[in-house]
Coordinates of C-alpha atoms in Angstrom, one line a residue:
Chain A
X321 CA 0.0 0.0 0.0
X322 CA 1.3 3.4 -1.0
X323 CA 1.7 5.8 1.9
X324 CA 3.0 9.3 2.1
X325 CA 3.5 10.9 5.5
X326 CA 4.4 14.6 5.7
X327 CA 5.9 16.2 8.7
X328 CA 7.7 19.4 9.7
X329 CA 4.9 21.9 9.5
X330 CA 4.2 24.5 12.2
X331 CA 4.2 28.2 13.2
X332 CA 7.0 30.3 11.8
X333 CA 7.6 34.1 11.8
X334 CA 7.7 36.0 8.5
X335 CA 11.2 35.8 7.1
X336 CA 11.8 32.5 8.8
X337 CA 12.7 29.0 7.5
X338 CA 11.2 25.6 7.7
X339 CA 11.9 22.1 6.3
X340 CA 9.1 19.8 5.4
X341 CA 9.6 16.1 5.0
X342 CA 7.6 13.4 3.3
X343 CA 8.2 9.7 4.1
X344 CA 7.2 7.4 1.3
X345 CA 6.5 3.7 1.3
X346 CA 4.8 1.0 -0.7
X347 CA 6.3 1.8 -4.1
X348 CA 9.7 2.1 -5.8
X349 CA 10.4 5.6 -4.7
X350 CA 13.3 6.4 -7.0
X351 CA 11.2 5.5 -10.1
X352 CA 8.7 8.3 -9.6
X353 CA 8.8 12.1 -9.7
X354 CA 7.3 13.7 -6.7
X355 CA 5.8 17.1 -6.1
X356 CA 4.7 19.4 -3.3
X357 CA 1.2 21.0 -3.6
X358 CA -0.2 23.5 -1.2
X359 CA -3.7 24.5 -0.3
X360 CA -4.6 27.6 1.6
X361 CA -7.4 27.3 4.2
X362 CA -10.7 27.1 2.4
X363 CA -9.1 27.8 -0.9
X364 CA -7.7 26.1 -3.9
X365 CA -4.7 24.0 -4.8
X366 CA -1.4 25.4 -5.9
X367 CA 1.5 23.4 -7.3
X368 CA 4.7 24.4 -5.6
X369 CA 7.5 22.3 -6.8
X370 CA 8.4 19.0 -8.5
X371 CA 11.5 16.7 -8.7
X372 CA 12.3 13.8 -11.0
X373 CA 12.9 10.4 -9.6
X374 CA 16.7 10.7 -10.0
X375 CA 16.6 14.0 -8.3
X376 CA 18.5 15.5 -11.2
X377 CA 15.8 17.9 -12.3
X378 CA 13.7 20.3 -10.2
X379 CA 10.9 22.6 -11.0
X380 CA 9.3 25.5 -9.1
X381 CA 6.3 27.8 -9.3
X382 CA 7.2 31.4 -9.8
X383 CA 5.8 32.3 -6.4
X384 CA 8.4 30.2 -4.6
X385 CA 11.4 30.2 -7.0
X386 CA 14.5 31.4 -5.2
X387 CA 13.0 30.8 -1.8
X388 CA 12.1 27.1 -1.7
X389 CA 14.3 24.1 -2.5
X390 CA 13.0 20.6 -3.2
X391 CA 15.2 17.6 -2.7
X392 CA 15.0 13.9 -2.2
X393 CA 17.0 11.1 -0.6
X394 CA 16.2 7.9 -2.5
X395 CA 18.2 5.8 -0.1
X396 CA 15.7 6.8 2.6
X397 CA 12.6 7.1 0.5
X398 CA 12.3 10.7 1.7
X399 CA 11.1 13.9 0.0
X400 CA 12.0 17.4 1.4
X401 CA 11.0 21.0 0.9
X402 CA 13.3 23.6 2.3
X403 CA 11.4 26.9 2.7
X404 CA 13.2 30.1 3.3
X405 CA 12.1 33.8 3.5
X406 CA 8.6 32.7 4.4
X407 CA 5.7 35.1 3.9
X408 CA 2.2 35.2 5.1
X409 CA 0.9 34.1 1.7
X410 CA 2.9 30.8 2.2
X411 CA 0.5 29.8 4.9
X412 CA -1.2 26.6 3.7
X413 CA -1.5 22.9 4.1
X414 CA 1.4 21.3 2.2
X415 CA 0.8 18.0 0.5
X416 CA 3.4 15.7 -1.0
X417 CA 2.1 13.9 -4.1
X418 CA 3.4 11.0 -6.1
X419 CA 3.5 11.2 -9.9
X420 CA 1.2 8.6 -11.5
X421 CA 3.7 7.6 -14.2
X422 CA 7.4 6.9 -14.1
X423 CA 9.2 9.9 -15.5
X424 CA 7.4 13.2 -15.1
X425 CA 3.8 13.5 -16.0
X426 CA 2.6 15.7 -13.2
X427 CA -0.5 13.6 -12.6
X428 CA -0.8 12.7 -8.9
X429 CA -2.3 9.4 -7.9
X430 CA -1.3 9.4 -4.3
X431 CA -1.3 12.3 -1.8
X432 CA -0.3 12.6 1.8
X433 CA -2.7 14.0 4.4
X434 CA -0.8 17.2 4.5
X435 CA 1.1 19.3 7.0
X436 CA 0.0 22.8 8.0
X437 CA 2.4 25.7 7.7
X438 CA 1.4 29.0 9.4
X439 CA 3.5 32.1 8.8
X440 CA 2.6 34.7 11.3
X441 CA 4.2 37.0 13.9
Chain B
X628 CA 1.4 32.3 -12.2
X629 CA -2.4 32.8 -12.5
X630 CA -4.7 29.9 -11.9
X631 CA -7.0 28.4 -14.5
X632 CA -10.5 29.7 -14.3
X633 CA -13.4 27.5 -13.1
X634 CA -16.9 28.4 -12.0
X635 CA -17.2 28.7 -8.2
X636 CA -20.1 26.3 -8.0
X637 CA -22.2 24.0 -10.1
X638 CA -25.3 22.1 -8.9
X639 CA -27.6 19.4 -10.2
X640 CA -30.2 16.9 -9.1
X641 CA -29.5 13.2 -8.7
X642 CA -29.4 11.4 -12.0
X643 CA -28.7 14.6 -14.0
X644 CA -25.5 15.4 -15.8
X645 CA -23.4 18.5 -15.0
X646 CA -20.4 20.0 -16.7
X647 CA -17.5 22.0 -15.1
X648 CA -15.4 24.2 -17.3
X649 CA -11.8 25.1 -16.9
X650 CA -10.4 28.0 -18.9
X651 CA -6.8 28.7 -19.5
X652 CA -4.6 30.1 -22.3
X653 CA -2.5 29.0 -25.2
X654 CA 0.3 28.6 -22.8
X655 CA -1.4 25.8 -20.8
X656 CA -4.7 24.1 -21.8
X657 CA -4.6 25.2 -25.3
X658 CA -1.0 24.3 -25.9
X659 CA -0.9 20.6 -24.7
X660 CA -2.8 17.5 -23.9
X661 CA -1.7 17.3 -20.3
X662 CA -4.9 18.3 -18.6
X663 CA -6.2 16.5 -15.5
X664 CA -9.0 16.6 -13.0
X665 CA -9.2 15.9 -9.3
X666 CA -12.0 15.4 -6.8
X667 CA -11.7 16.6 -3.2
X668 CA -14.1 15.8 -0.4
X669 CA -13.9 18.0 2.7
X670 CA -10.9 17.3 4.9
X671 CA -9.5 14.8 2.4
X672 CA -6.7 14.7 0.0
X673 CA -7.5 15.1 -3.7
X674 CA -8.4 12.1 -5.8
X675 CA -7.1 11.6 -9.4
X676 CA -10.0 11.4 -11.8
X677 CA -8.9 12.2 -15.4
X678 CA -5.6 12.5 -17.2
X679 CA -4.5 13.5 -20.8
X680 CA -7.8 15.5 -21.1
X681 CA -10.2 12.5 -21.3
X682 CA -8.6 9.3 -19.9
X683 CA -9.7 7.7 -16.7
X684 CA -7.2 5.9 -14.4
X685 CA -8.1 2.4 -13.4
X686 CA -10.9 2.3 -10.8
X687 CA -12.5 5.7 -11.7
X688 CA -16.2 5.5 -12.5
X689 CA -17.1 6.0 -16.2
X690 CA -19.6 8.6 -15.1
X691 CA -16.7 11.0 -15.2
X692 CA -15.6 12.1 -18.6
X693 CA -13.3 14.9 -19.8
X694 CA -12.9 16.9 -23.0
X695 CA -11.2 20.0 -24.4
X696 CA -11.9 22.6 -27.0
X697 CA -9.3 25.3 -27.6
X698 CA -8.3 26.9 -24.3
X699 CA -11.1 25.3 -22.3
X700 CA -11.3 21.9 -20.7
X701 CA -14.4 20.3 -19.3
X702 CA -15.4 17.6 -16.8
X703 CA -18.8 16.0 -17.2
X704 CA -20.4 14.0 -14.4
X705 CA -23.3 11.9 -15.6
X706 CA -25.8 10.2 -13.4
X707 CA -25.1 12.6 -10.6
X708 CA -25.0 10.9 -7.2
X709 CA -24.9 12.2 -3.6
X710 CA -21.3 11.0 -3.2
X711 CA -20.2 13.3 -6.1
X712 CA -20.8 16.3 -3.9
X713 CA -17.2 17.7 -3.5
X714 CA -14.8 20.2 -4.9
X715 CA -13.3 19.6 -8.3
X716 CA -10.0 21.0 -9.7
X717 CA -8.5 20.9 -13.1
X718 CA -4.8 21.2 -13.8
X719 CA -2.6 21.7 -16.8
X720 CA 1.0 21.5 -17.7
X721 CA 2.2 25.1 -18.4
X722 CA 5.8 25.3 -19.3
X723 CA 9.3 23.9 -18.4
X724 CA 8.0 21.3 -16.0
X725 CA 5.5 23.6 -14.2
X726 CA 1.9 22.9 -13.4
X727 CA -1.1 25.1 -12.8
X728 CA -4.4 24.2 -11.0
X729 CA -7.8 25.7 -11.5
X730 CA -9.6 27.8 -9.0
X731 CA -11.9 24.9 -8.0
X732 CA -15.6 24.2 -8.4
X733 CA -17.9 23.2 -5.6
X734 CA -20.4 20.6 -6.8
X735 CA -23.7 20.5 -4.9
X736 CA -26.2 17.6 -5.4
X737 CA -29.6 19.1 -4.8

């Protein structure tokens, strides 16, 4: 059974940093691209960042480019999102999501339950 | 990175068909076949419904169907059921590995 378990969310001040983690199990982790998708309270989904299975290619939404860094450790089946210079508009529930196909198709067949990040003073 | 535009809400009676639109630009929906749809019930993670505009992953009911014309994609739910009451999101590949979601549509079963 595929499982994705996010952790690392919490309350952080504007300008601060946070690292989110996603523990994956139940599939061949290195074969699949992964993404982070966020959802603001009561609002819609926003794709944040993606990374290929090998970790060699990374992609970012314009809203986080230069502030967030996605990475993965295939030996530990872990996905990370390093978030710097956090702003109020980054407040959201952050989901890690598994690509449906091997490669990079950006269709997400499994999602974690999310971790809440609140940016506030 | 503006979101794709969806109607805020759509409603229908049990057994009816409804269609949700998703409007983008030539840079996303109009420029590729990589359009997908998700269903999200309150407090739950999204569920993958449609890929490549009109294909259903294994296990998704054939009551859900997708299409595209120009810069607008559509999701049709036929034989509407109470369990279909949820939020629905479209998404499209935009450029250079980036992805954009729609604004979301709340479906109400009357």
